mmCIF file of C-alpha atoms in Angstrom:
data_model
loop_
_atom_site.group_PDB
_atom_site.id
_atom_site.type_symbol
_atom_site.label_atom_id
_atom_site.label_comp_id
_atom_site.label_asym_id
_atom_site.label_seq_id
_atom_site.Cartn_x
_atom_site.Cartn_y
_atom_site.Cartn_z
ATOM 1 C CA UNK L 129 18.454 5.172 3.867
ATOM 2 C CA UNK L 130 19.121 8.870 3.630
ATOM 3 C CA UNK L 131 18.052 10.725 0.522
ATOM 4 C CA UNK L 132 19.090 14.303 -0.099
ATOM 5 C CA UNK L 133 16.116 16.661 -0.129
ATOM 6 C CA UNK L 134 16.276 18.740 -3.288
ATOM 7 C CA UNK L 135 14.312 19.202 -6.452
ATOM 8 C CA UNK L 136 15.715 17.274 -9.379
ATOM 9 C CA UNK L 137 15.644 18.794 -12.824
ATOM 10 C CA UNK L 138 16.385 16.034 -15.343
ATOM 11 C CA UNK L 139 18.512 16.717 -18.377
ATOM 12 C CA UNK L 140 16.590 16.787 -21.656
ATOM 13 C CA UNK L 141 16.935 13.669 -23.767
ATOM 14 C CA UNK L 142 18.142 13.738 -27.348
ATOM 15 C CA UNK L 143 14.560 13.625 -28.598
ATOM 16 C CA UNK L 144 13.628 16.581 -26.421
ATOM 17 C CA UNK L 145 16.582 18.562 -27.738
ATOM 18 C CA UNK L 146 15.813 17.745 -31.339
ATOM 19 C CA UNK L 147 12.106 18.647 -31.210
ATOM 20 C CA UNK L 148 10.819 21.929 -29.773
ATOM 21 C CA UNK L 149 8.716 21.376 -26.653
ATOM 22 C CA UNK L 150 6.152 23.926 -27.854
ATOM 23 C CA UNK L 151 5.302 21.820 -30.903
ATOM 24 C CA UNK L 152 4.095 18.884 -28.826
ATOM 25 C CA UNK L 153 3.091 20.485 -25.530
ATOM 26 C CA UNK L 154 -0.298 18.966 -24.618
ATOM 27 C CA UNK L 155 -0.987 21.676 -22.040
ATOM 28 C CA UNK L 156 -2.515 20.618 -18.739
ATOM 29 C CA UNK L 157 -4.976 18.094 -20.133
ATOM 30 C CA UNK L 158 -2.522 15.188 -19.979
ATOM 31 C CA UNK L 159 -1.282 15.672 -16.395
ATOM 32 C CA UNK L 160 -4.807 16.375 -15.130
ATOM 33 C CA UNK L 161 -6.198 13.231 -16.733
ATOM 34 C CA UNK L 162 -3.184 11.255 -15.512
ATOM 35 C CA UNK L 163 -3.831 12.485 -11.978
ATOM 36 C CA UNK L 164 -7.502 11.470 -12.112
ATOM 37 C CA UNK L 165 -6.552 8.019 -13.424
ATOM 38 C CA UNK L 166 -3.896 7.669 -10.723
ATOM 39 C CA UNK L 167 -6.455 8.331 -7.996
ATOM 40 C CA UNK L 168 -9.183 6.158 -9.522
ATOM 41 C CA UNK L 169 -6.868 3.189 -10.093
ATOM 42 C CA UNK L 170 -5.233 3.502 -6.682
ATOM 43 C CA UNK L 171 -8.568 3.775 -4.889
ATOM 44 C CA UNK L 172 -10.696 1.218 -6.693
ATOM 45 C CA UNK L 173 -7.966 -1.410 -6.930
ATOM 46 C CA UNK L 174 -7.374 -1.750 -3.201
ATOM 47 C CA UNK L 175 -10.022 -0.049 -1.046
ATOM 48 C CA UNK L 176 -11.643 -3.462 -0.486
ATOM 49 C CA UNK L 177 -8.345 -4.669 1.003
ATOM 50 C CA UNK L 178 -8.316 -1.684 3.369
ATOM 51 C CA UNK L 179 -11.855 -2.317 4.572
ATOM 52 C CA UNK L 180 -11.096 -6.025 5.016
ATOM 53 C CA UNK L 181 -7.981 -5.281 7.068
ATOM 54 C CA UNK L 182 -9.616 -2.715 9.322
ATOM 55 C CA UNK L 183 -12.600 -4.980 9.981
ATOM 56 C CA UNK L 184 -10.236 -7.855 10.799
ATOM 57 C CA UNK L 185 -8.572 -5.955 13.665
ATOM 58 C CA UNK L 186 -11.886 -5.017 15.240
ATOM 59 C CA UNK L 187 -13.289 -1.995 13.407
ATOM 60 C CA UNK L 188 -17.056 -1.798 13.024
ATOM 61 C CA UNK L 189 -18.432 -1.024 9.536
ATOM 62 C CA UNK L 190 -18.755 2.637 10.534
ATOM 63 C CA UNK L 191 -15.199 2.753 11.929
ATOM 64 C CA UNK L 192 -13.820 1.044 8.820
ATOM 65 C CA UNK L 193 -15.589 3.566 6.573
ATOM 66 C CA UNK L 194 -14.188 6.367 8.728
ATOM 67 C CA UNK L 195 -10.704 4.886 8.360
ATOM 68 C CA UNK L 196 -11.019 4.761 4.579
ATOM 69 C CA UNK L 197 -12.088 8.411 4.503
ATOM 70 C CA UNK L 198 -9.258 9.431 6.847
ATOM 71 C CA UNK L 199 -6.723 7.713 4.590
ATOM 72 C CA UNK L 200 -8.095 9.497 1.516
ATOM 73 C CA UNK L 201 -8.008 12.909 3.174
ATOM 74 C CA UNK L 202 -4.567 12.625 4.792
ATOM 75 C CA UNK L 203 -2.846 11.307 1.688
ATOM 76 C CA UNK L 204 -4.629 13.898 -0.462
ATOM 77 C CA UNK L 205 -3.395 16.776 1.695
ATOM 78 C CA UNK L 206 0.089 15.277 1.711
ATOM 79 C CA UNK L 207 0.131 15.032 -2.086
ATOM 80 C CA UNK L 208 -1.134 18.572 -2.525
ATOM 81 C CA UNK L 209 1.602 19.975 -0.303
ATOM 82 C CA UNK L 210 4.531 17.824 -1.483
ATOM 83 C CA UNK L 211 3.800 18.140 -5.211
ATOM 84 C CA UNK L 212 3.310 21.905 -5.010
ATOM 85 C CA UNK L 213 6.280 22.485 -2.691
ATOM 86 C CA UNK L 214 8.837 20.444 -4.663
ATOM 87 C CA UNK L 215 7.305 20.647 -8.156
ATOM 88 C CA UNK L 216 7.531 16.853 -8.423
ATOM 89 C CA UNK L 217 4.867 14.222 -9.161
ATOM 90 C CA UNK L 218 5.090 12.852 -5.613
ATOM 91 C CA UNK L 219 2.069 10.629 -5.053
ATOM 92 C CA UNK L 220 1.022 9.024 -1.789
ATOM 93 C CA UNK L 221 -1.076 5.958 -1.065
ATOM 94 C CA UNK L 222 -2.407 3.964 1.817
ATOM 95 C CA UNK L 223 -0.351 0.937 2.766
ATOM 96 C CA UNK L 224 -2.061 -1.868 0.859
ATOM 97 C CA UNK L 225 0.438 -4.483 2.109
ATOM 98 C CA UNK L 226 -0.168 -3.082 5.588
ATOM 99 C CA UNK L 227 -3.919 -3.561 5.197
ATOM 100 C CA UNK L 228 -3.295 -7.129 4.068
ATOM 101 C CA UNK L 229 -1.134 -7.600 7.142
ATOM 102 C CA UNK L 230 -4.005 -6.426 9.345
ATOM 103 C CA UNK L 231 -6.354 -8.880 7.646
ATOM 104 C CA UNK L 232 -3.975 -11.717 8.472
ATOM 105 C CA UNK L 233 -3.305 -10.526 12.024
ATOM 106 C CA UNK L 234 -6.889 -10.359 13.260
ATOM 107 C CA UNK L 235 -7.948 -9.192 16.693
ATOM 108 C CA UNK L 236 -5.256 -8.416 19.257
ATOM 109 C CA UNK L 237 -5.419 -7.843 22.993
ATOM 110 C CA UNK L 238 -7.147 -4.497 23.496
ATOM 111 C CA UNK L 239 -9.260 -4.777 20.351
ATOM 112 C CA UNK L 240 -9.815 -1.874 17.982
ATOM 113 C CA UNK L 241 -8.548 0.856 20.384
ATOM 114 C CA UNK L 242 -5.258 -1.055 20.693
ATOM 115 C CA UNK L 243 -5.013 -1.263 16.905
ATOM 116 C CA UNK L 244 -5.516 2.515 16.720
ATOM 117 C CA UNK L 245 -2.737 2.956 19.264
ATOM 118 C CA UNK L 246 -0.471 0.787 17.088
ATOM 119 C CA UNK L 247 -1.278 2.950 14.043
ATOM 120 C CA UNK L 248 -0.145 6.040 15.954
ATOM 121 C CA UNK L 249 3.132 4.346 16.866
ATOM 122 C CA UNK L 250 3.705 3.466 13.198
ATOM 123 C CA UNK L 251 3.215 7.112 12.241
ATOM 124 C CA UNK L 252 5.679 8.240 14.892
ATOM 125 C CA UNK L 253 8.207 5.633 13.710
ATOM 126 C CA UNK L 254 7.898 6.771 10.086
ATOM 127 C CA UNK L 255 8.391 10.391 11.160
ATOM 128 C CA UNK L 256 11.454 9.392 13.174
ATOM 129 C CA UNK L 257 12.812 7.563 10.117
ATOM 130 C CA UNK L 258 12.779 10.807 8.184
ATOM 131 C CA UNK L 259 14.461 12.741 10.969
ATOM 132 C CA UNK L 260 16.988 10.040 11.928
ATOM 133 C CA UNK L 261 18.599 8.498 8.813
ATOM 134 C CA UNK L 262 20.174 5.671 10.811
ATOM 135 C CA UNK L 263 16.741 4.164 11.446
ATOM 136 C CA UNK L 264 16.071 4.174 7.715
ATOM 137 C CA UNK L 265 19.359 2.366 7.124
ATOM 138 C CA UNK L 266 18.418 -0.184 9.771
ATOM 139 C CA UNK L 267 15.154 -0.993 7.980
ATOM 140 C CA UNK L 268 16.993 -1.147 4.653
ATOM 141 C CA UNK L 269 19.396 -3.646 6.242
ATOM 142 C CA UNK L 270 16.603 -6.199 6.750
ATOM 143 C CA UNK L 271 17.182 -8.803 4.021
ATOM 144 C CA UNK L 272 14.815 -8.149 1.156
ATOM 145 C CA UNK L 273 14.126 -11.865 0.806
ATOM 146 C CA UNK L 274 12.819 -12.127 4.376
ATOM 147 C CA UNK L 275 10.737 -8.946 4.256
ATOM 148 C CA UNK L 276 9.137 -10.044 0.985
ATOM 149 C CA UNK L 277 8.625 -13.592 2.270
ATOM 150 C CA UNK L 278 6.809 -12.240 5.315
ATOM 151 C CA UNK L 279 4.592 -10.136 3.064
ATOM 152 C CA UNK L 280 3.921 -13.083 0.737
ATOM 153 C CA UNK L 281 2.902 -15.249 3.676
ATOM 154 C CA UNK L 282 0.484 -12.597 4.877
ATOM 155 C CA UNK L 283 -0.973 -12.233 1.374
ATOM 156 C CA UNK L 284 -1.443 -15.939 0.651
ATOM 157 C CA UNK L 285 -4.659 -16.486 2.669
ATOM 158 C CA UNK L 286 -6.190 -13.369 1.115
ATOM 159 C CA UNK L 287 -5.242 -14.458 -2.399
ATOM 160 C CA UNK L 288 -6.857 -17.841 -1.786
ATOM 161 C CA UNK L 289 -10.173 -16.099 -1.082
ATOM 162 C CA UNK L 290 -11.297 -16.045 -4.746
ATOM 163 C CA UNK L 291 -10.845 -19.826 -4.887
ATOM 164 C CA UNK L 292 -12.841 -20.580 -1.751
ATOM 165 C CA UNK L 293 -15.445 -17.922 -2.594
ATOM 166 C CA UNK L 294 -15.952 -19.439 -6.048
ATOM 167 C CA UNK L 295 -16.471 -22.819 -4.445
ATOM 168 C CA UNK L 296 -19.047 -21.494 -1.982
ATOM 169 C CA UNK L 297 -20.840 -18.925 -4.181
ATOM 170 C CA UNK L 298 -20.069 -19.641 -7.853
ATOM 171 C CA UNK L 299 -22.992 -17.645 -9.250
ATOM 172 C CA UNK L 300 -21.947 -14.476 -7.398
ATOM 173 C CA UNK L 301 -18.185 -14.767 -7.836
ATOM 174 C CA UNK L 302 -17.946 -16.082 -11.414
ATOM 175 C CA UNK L 303 -18.936 -12.748 -13.084
ATOM 176 C CA UNK L 304 -16.330 -10.915 -11.009
ATOM 177 C CA UNK L 305 -13.551 -13.313 -12.001
ATOM 178 C CA UNK L 306 -14.624 -13.352 -15.652
ATOM 179 C CA UNK L 307 -14.577 -9.553 -15.941
ATOM 180 C CA UNK L 308 -11.172 -9.489 -14.250
ATOM 181 C CA UNK L 309 -9.771 -12.033 -16.733
ATOM 182 C CA UNK L 310 -11.100 -10.164 -19.766
ATOM 183 C CA UNK L 311 -9.667 -6.852 -18.598
ATOM 184 C CA UNK L 312 -6.308 -8.469 -17.868
ATOM 185 C CA UNK L 313 -6.144 -9.272 -21.563
ATOM 186 C CA UNK L 314 -6.913 -5.755 -22.780
ATOM 187 C CA UNK L 315 -6.042 -3.322 -19.945
ATOM 188 C CA UNK L 316 -4.324 -4.684 -16.849
ATOM 189 C CA UNK L 317 -4.514 -1.297 -15.147
ATOM 190 C CA UNK L 318 -8.310 -1.426 -15.048
ATOM 191 C CA UNK L 319 -8.720 -5.148 -14.334
ATOM 192 C CA UNK L 320 -9.337 -4.817 -10.600
ATOM 193 C CA UNK L 321 -11.502 -1.675 -10.830
ATOM 194 C CA UNK L 322 -13.610 -3.477 -13.438
ATOM 195 C CA UNK L 323 -13.839 -6.508 -11.159
ATOM 196 C CA UNK L 324 -15.208 -4.300 -8.405
ATOM 197 C CA UNK L 325 -17.681 -2.761 -10.850
ATOM 198 C CA UNK L 326 -18.869 -6.287 -11.630
ATOM 199 C CA UNK L 327 -19.079 -6.971 -7.893
ATOM 200 C CA UNK L 328 -21.178 -3.821 -7.465
ATOM 201 C CA UNK L 329 -23.623 -5.137 -10.084
ATOM 202 C CA UNK L 330 -23.782 -8.478 -8.268
ATOM 203 C CA UNK L 331 -24.452 -6.670 -4.975
ATOM 204 C CA UNK L 332 -27.169 -4.522 -6.575
ATOM 205 C CA UNK L 333 -28.881 -7.619 -7.974
ATOM 206 C CA UNK L 334 -28.641 -9.303 -4.581
ATOM 207 C CA UNK L 335 -30.304 -6.313 -2.898
ATOM 208 C CA UNK L 336 -32.979 -6.104 -5.591
ATOM 209 C CA UNK L 337 -34.029 -9.761 -5.252
ATOM 210 C CA UNK L 338 -34.084 -9.447 -1.477
ATOM 211 C CA UNK L 339 -31.015 -11.512 -0.605
ATOM 212 C CA UNK L 340 -29.288 -8.496 0.932
ATOM 213 C CA UNK L 341 -30.086 -5.086 2.357
ATOM 214 C CA UNK L 342 -28.410 -1.703 2.111
ATOM 215 C CA UNK L 343 -28.293 0.505 5.203
ATOM 216 C CA UNK L 344 -29.119 3.907 3.714
ATOM 217 C CA UNK L 345 -28.363 5.634 7.010
ATOM 218 C CA UNK L 346 -24.701 4.665 6.613
ATOM 219 C CA UNK L 347 -24.236 6.278 3.193
ATOM 220 C CA UNK L 348 -23.218 9.723 4.478
ATOM 221 C CA UNK L 349 -19.476 10.126 5.184
ATOM 222 C CA UNK L 350 -18.682 10.551 8.872
ATOM 223 C CA UNK L 351 -15.567 10.492 11.007
ATOM 224 C CA UNK L 352 -15.748 8.042 13.886
ATOM 225 C CA UNK L 353 -12.984 8.856 16.365
ATOM 226 C CA UNK L 354 -11.561 6.213 18.706
ATOM 227 C CA UNK L 355 -9.466 6.935 21.778
ATOM 228 C CA UNK L 356 -6.196 4.986 21.358
ATOM 229 C CA UNK L 357 -5.119 2.308 23.786
ATOM 230 C CA UNK L 358 -1.712 0.677 23.928
ATOM 231 C CA UNK L 359 -0.998 -2.972 24.638
ATOM 232 C CA UNK L 360 2.338 -4.637 24.144
ATOM 233 C CA UNK L 361 0.684 -7.338 22.033
ATOM 234 C CA UNK L 362 -0.635 -4.737 19.602
ATOM 235 C CA UNK L 363 2.682 -2.890 19.500
ATOM 236 C CA UNK L 364 4.627 -6.073 18.748
ATOM 237 C CA UNK L 365 2.000 -7.808 16.633
ATOM 238 C CA UNK L 366 0.719 -4.828 14.611
ATOM 239 C CA UNK L 367 2.986 -1.778 14.919
ATOM 240 C CA UNK L 368 6.342 -3.499 14.287
ATOM 241 C CA UNK L 369 5.374 -5.570 11.214
ATOM 242 C CA UNK L 370 3.164 -2.776 9.846
ATOM 243 C CA UNK L 371 6.057 -0.329 10.065
ATOM 244 C CA UNK L 372 8.470 -2.776 8.427
ATOM 245 C CA UNK L 373 6.050 -3.680 5.632
ATOM 246 C CA UNK L 374 5.195 -0.041 4.966
ATOM 247 C CA UNK L 375 8.840 0.973 4.769
ATOM 248 C CA UNK L 376 10.175 -2.064 2.890
ATOM 249 C CA UNK L 377 7.255 -2.557 0.496
ATOM 250 C CA UNK L 378 6.103 1.030 -0.073
ATOM 251 C CA UNK L 379 8.412 3.856 0.952
ATOM 252 C CA UNK L 380 11.754 2.453 -0.176
ATOM 253 C CA UNK L 381 10.401 1.059 -3.502
ATOM 254 C CA UNK L 382 8.501 4.317 -3.968
ATOM 255 C CA UNK L 383 11.752 6.290 -3.999
ATOM 256 C CA UNK L 384 13.203 3.789 -6.487
ATOM 257 C CA UNK L 385 10.235 4.216 -8.851
ATOM 258 C CA UNK L 386 10.591 7.985 -8.734
ATOM 259 C CA UNK L 387 14.339 7.693 -9.296
ATOM 260 C CA UNK L 388 13.716 5.617 -12.420
ATOM 261 C CA UNK L 389 11.895 8.618 -13.900
ATOM 262 C CA UNK L 390 14.639 11.065 -12.908
ATOM 263 C CA UNK L 391 13.256 12.419 -9.631
ATOM 264 C CA UNK L 392 14.973 12.412 -6.259
ATOM 265 C CA UNK L 393 12.336 12.274 -3.551
ATOM 266 C CA UNK L 394 12.850 14.675 -0.622
ATOM 267 C CA UNK L 395 13.145 11.830 1.886
ATOM 268 C CA UNK L 396 12.962 13.821 5.109
ATOM 269 C CA UNK L 397 9.914 15.802 4.033
ATOM 270 C CA UNK L 398 8.139 12.780 2.560
ATOM 271 C CA UNK L 399 8.601 10.691 5.706
ATOM 272 C CA UNK L 400 7.600 13.586 7.946
ATOM 273 C CA UNK L 401 4.436 14.299 5.959
ATOM 274 C CA UNK L 402 3.358 10.643 5.747
ATOM 275 C CA UNK L 403 4.279 9.966 9.361
ATOM 276 C CA UNK L 404 2.381 12.951 10.744
ATOM 277 C CA UNK L 405 -0.497 12.190 8.392
ATOM 278 C CA UNK L 406 -0.666 8.658 9.783
ATOM 279 C CA UNK L 407 -0.689 9.951 13.366
ATOM 280 C CA UNK L 408 -3.468 12.438 12.594
ATOM 281 C CA UNK L 409 -5.571 9.894 10.705
ATOM 282 C CA UNK L 410 -5.128 7.034 13.187
ATOM 283 C CA UNK L 411 -7.896 8.029 15.678
ATOM 284 C CA UNK L 412 -10.310 8.127 12.729
ATOM 285 C CA UNK L 413 -9.205 4.625 11.693
ATOM 286 C CA UNK L 414 -6.444 5.229 9.137
ATOM 287 C CA UNK L 415 -3.713 2.599 9.479
ATOM 288 C CA UNK L 416 -0.846 4.132 7.448
ATOM 289 C CA UNK L 417 -0.087 6.337 4.451
ATOM 290 C CA UNK L 418 3.163 6.229 2.521
ATOM 291 C CA UNK L 419 4.841 6.969 -0.784
ATOM 292 C CA UNK L 420 3.052 5.338 -3.690
ATOM 293 C CA UNK L 421 5.036 2.621 -5.406
ATOM 294 C CA UNK L 422 3.103 1.018 -8.270
ATOM 295 C CA UNK L 423 0.690 3.885 -8.927
ATOM 296 C CA UNK L 424 3.551 6.412 -8.740
ATOM 297 C CA UNK L 425 4.461 5.577 -12.335
ATOM 298 C CA UNK L 426 1.072 6.781 -13.588
ATOM 299 C CA UNK L 427 1.870 10.346 -12.543
ATOM 300 C CA UNK L 428 5.656 10.352 -13.014
ATOM 301 C CA UNK L 429 5.927 8.705 -16.442
ATOM 302 C CA UNK L 430 6.327 10.658 -19.699
ATOM 303 C CA UNK L 431 2.722 9.777 -20.590
ATOM 304 C CA UNK L 432 1.630 12.262 -17.904
ATOM 305 C CA UNK L 433 3.471 15.087 -19.705
ATOM 306 C CA UNK L 434 6.514 15.253 -22.015
ATOM 307 C CA UNK L 435 8.066 17.920 -19.790
ATOM 308 C CA UNK L 436 9.226 16.383 -16.468
ATOM 309 C CA UNK L 437 8.911 19.788 -14.794
ATOM 310 C CA UNK L 438 5.149 19.849 -15.386
ATOM 311 C CA UNK L 439 4.244 16.347 -14.230
ATOM 312 C CA UNK L 440 3.734 17.586 -10.683
ATOM 313 C CA UNK L 441 0.301 18.729 -11.852
ATOM 314 C CA UNK L 442 -0.674 15.043 -12.145
ATOM 315 C CA UNK L 443 0.143 14.391 -8.478
ATOM 316 C CA UNK L 444 -1.649 17.597 -7.449
ATOM 317 C CA UNK L 445 -4.722 16.505 -9.415
ATOM 318 C CA UNK L 446 -4.565 13.057 -7.815
ATOM 319 C CA UNK L 447 -4.675 14.753 -4.418
ATOM 320 C CA UNK L 448 -7.766 16.734 -5.410
ATOM 321 C CA UNK L 449 -9.381 13.562 -6.750
ATOM 322 C CA UNK L 450 -8.814 11.732 -3.474
ATOM 323 C CA UNK L 451 -10.656 14.488 -1.633
ATOM 324 C CA UNK L 452 -13.651 13.792 -3.857
ATOM 325 C CA UNK L 453 -13.288 10.025 -3.420
ATOM 326 C CA UNK L 454 -13.263 10.498 0.355
ATOM 327 C CA UNK L 455 -16.915 11.507 0.116
ATOM 328 C CA UNK L 456 -17.700 8.096 -1.403
ATOM 329 C CA UNK L 457 -16.020 6.086 1.358
ATOM 330 C CA UNK L 458 -19.096 5.532 3.516
ATOM 331 C CA UNK L 459 -21.285 4.529 0.576
ATOM 332 C CA UNK L 460 -18.702 2.014 -0.631
ATOM 333 C CA UNK L 461 -18.297 0.599 2.868
ATOM 334 C CA UNK L 462 -22.081 0.190 3.118
ATOM 335 C CA UNK L 463 -22.057 -1.562 -0.250
ATOM 336 C CA UNK L 464 -19.381 -3.939 0.998
ATOM 337 C CA UNK L 465 -21.462 -4.786 4.066
ATOM 338 C CA UNK L 466 -24.441 -5.592 1.835
ATOM 339 C CA UNK L 467 -22.409 -7.852 -0.476
ATOM 340 C CA UNK L 468 -23.105 -11.577 -0.759
ATOM 341 C CA UNK L 469 -20.628 -13.705 1.155
ATOM 342 C CA UNK L 470 -17.270 -14.010 -0.571
ATOM 343 C CA UNK L 471 -17.749 -11.367 -3.280
ATOM 344 C CA UNK L 472 -15.695 -8.568 -1.698
ATOM 345 C CA UNK L 473 -13.097 -11.047 -0.438
ATOM 346 C CA UNK L 474 -12.724 -12.287 -4.014
ATOM 347 C CA UNK L 475 -12.110 -8.756 -5.295
ATOM 348 C CA UNK L 476 -9.526 -8.148 -2.556
ATOM 349 C CA UNK L 477 -7.760 -11.407 -3.387
ATOM 350 C CA UNK L 478 -7.629 -10.599 -7.106
ATOM 351 C CA UNK L 479 -6.245 -7.141 -6.287
ATOM 352 C CA UNK L 480 -3.350 -8.681 -4.369
ATOM 353 C CA UNK L 481 -2.310 -11.393 -6.843
ATOM 354 C CA UNK L 482 0.279 -9.223 -8.578
ATOM 355 C CA UNK L 483 1.726 -8.143 -5.238
ATOM 356 C CA UNK L 484 1.916 -11.759 -4.096
ATOM 357 C CA UNK L 485 3.707 -12.753 -7.282
ATOM 358 C CA UNK L 486 6.257 -9.984 -6.911
ATOM 359 C CA UNK L 487 6.842 -10.821 -3.255
ATOM 360 C CA UNK L 488 7.363 -14.527 -3.972
ATOM 361 C CA UNK L 489 9.787 -13.756 -6.799
ATOM 362 C CA UNK L 490 11.810 -11.404 -4.583
ATOM 363 C CA UNK L 491 11.741 -13.858 -1.671
ATOM 364 C CA UNK L 492 13.370 -16.742 -3.550
ATOM 365 C CA UNK L 493 15.578 -14.753 -5.915
ATOM 366 C CA UNK L 494 18.671 -15.035 -3.684
ATOM 367 C CA UNK L 495 19.635 -18.683 -3.347
ATOM 368 C CA UNK L 496 21.660 -18.009 -0.193
ATOM 369 C CA UNK L 497 18.549 -16.770 1.648
ATOM 370 C CA UNK L 498 16.040 -19.103 0.019
ATOM 371 C CA UNK L 499 15.580 -21.510 2.938
ATOM 372 C CA UNK L 500 15.231 -18.685 5.445
ATOM 373 C CA UNK L 501 12.719 -17.013 3.137
ATOM 374 C CA UNK L 502 10.659 -20.188 2.766
ATOM 375 C CA UNK L 503 10.580 -20.629 6.540
ATOM 376 C CA UNK L 504 9.489 -17.004 6.950
ATOM 377 C CA UNK L 505 6.804 -17.458 4.313
ATOM 378 C CA UNK L 506 5.384 -20.627 5.892
ATOM 379 C CA UNK L 507 5.171 -19.167 9.385
ATOM 380 C CA UNK L 508 3.550 -15.960 8.141
ATOM 381 C CA UNK L 509 1.055 -17.933 6.042
ATOM 382 C CA UNK L 510 0.171 -20.202 8.969
ATOM 383 C CA UNK L 511 -1.665 -17.430 10.791
ATOM 384 C CA UNK L 512 -0.546 -18.882 14.122
ATOM 385 C CA UNK L 513 -0.549 -16.374 16.998
ATOM 386 C CA UNK L 514 1.700 -16.875 20.018
ATOM 387 C CA UNK L 515 1.305 -14.820 23.210
ATOM 388 C CA UNK L 516 -1.361 -12.800 21.434
ATOM 389 C CA UNK L 517 1.102 -11.729 18.720
ATOM 390 C CA UNK L 518 0.352 -12.458 15.054
ATOM 391 C CA UNK L 519 2.320 -14.741 12.786
ATOM 392 C CA UNK L 520 3.945 -11.942 10.742
ATOM 393 C CA UNK L 521 6.164 -10.890 13.638
ATOM 394 C CA UNK L 522 7.166 -14.451 14.517
ATOM 395 C CA UNK L 523 7.850 -15.209 10.858
ATOM 396 C CA UNK L 524 10.356 -12.392 10.594
ATOM 397 C CA UNK L 525 11.996 -13.324 13.910
ATOM 398 C CA UNK L 526 12.289 -16.977 12.897
ATOM 399 C CA UNK L 527 13.665 -16.095 9.470
ATOM 400 C CA UNK L 528 16.310 -13.770 10.901
ATOM 401 C CA UNK L 529 17.357 -16.322 13.538
ATOM 402 C CA UNK L 530 17.514 -19.120 10.965
ATOM 403 C CA UNK L 531 19.607 -16.954 8.677
ATOM 404 C CA UNK L 532 21.947 -16.016 11.531
ATOM 405 C CA UNK L 533 22.431 -19.613 12.664
ATOM 406 C CA UNK L 534 22.950 -21.053 9.189
ATOM 407 C CA UNK L 535 25.367 -18.389 8.115
ATOM 408 C CA UNK L 536 27.151 -18.602 11.441
ATOM 409 C CA UNK L 537 27.834 -22.329 11.159
ATOM 410 C CA UNK L 538 28.598 -22.295 7.457
ATOM 411 C CA UNK L 539 32.247 -23.328 7.005
ATOM 412 C CA UNK L 540 34.558 -20.719 5.661
ATOM 413 C CA UNK L 541 36.294 -21.512 2.370
ATOM 414 C CA UNK L 542 39.845 -22.749 2.847
ATOM 415 C CA UNK L 543 42.650 -20.679 1.478
ATOM 416 C CA UNK L 544 44.905 -22.598 -0.920
#
């Protein structure tokens, strides 16, 4: 998918023409506050998923905290450069679906160093996508139903975590779920951040009564570098599905979200920045950064600023905010380690429910691909690994083969 790299200046709407911009110009307060909210919502709503995914593929608590910090820093620098260079509210994010994929994949041959090697390959592939448009078209050619079904299958076990956690630890998990439900009623944007705040209170109580302990030596942010190692199992089981999920569920939808607000994303530059950022952050534990999709609307919508040409300040502010949040990564990771069993998993599962719902809806929307999508979903959800390769890869392969066979043997309509 090739997108022309140029700054888009949207035409003023009738309302903008009828009312002078000076009369309702809010100054910089709106885009600055929108940028802070964008960063806070993006970070607090999914950092637990990132830590869960990194730990699942072999990262120690220190390495996972380092990865979270690396993701914050690399995407912050990318946002600062892209928003300033193109005067657009281009926001970046870590690959939340990719982190969920890691959580479902688990350990691969070669352990954590092999996972780091796979992250580097993903970054190189994203960079190549920006430089070679044909690769982008190839990813876009993967049926949406199958890509979303694979993602839904990966997400299902994580989204079941609140159910099993509530069964095992009702006293610890119930307050988290209750706060989440209440906030869904009044402010969906803050539902997951509020759920984590409730989880933090539960963790604090657990530490106070002596049921848990907080390692104070792990509160300071540090980068823990890992020398990459490459195994074919990690390349096939992590790099390939992580690249596909990041492109199909983040980068391509991210350009669509921006387009809906009148902005044409500079595709080549965006892919180059996120790809190189992923490569640089990988040895520190960062799995992938990409264009923001859901949170992109917070900075690109008219609520950020009535003048589309000034909304880039929101993305720039979000980048600055992520640099501050990076300093909190180690403390949050230490808090997660000290949490009662099931509490953090419950927060991660609640954070992914909306994504799971969207993926399931997209997977079964096309009746012609519904059976192939269901097969893909079931295999991905099974968690079965073959030859040391996770179920996500095999799910996509099986879905594509099923689709090819069924469509190949389908009788052609007779001409009258």
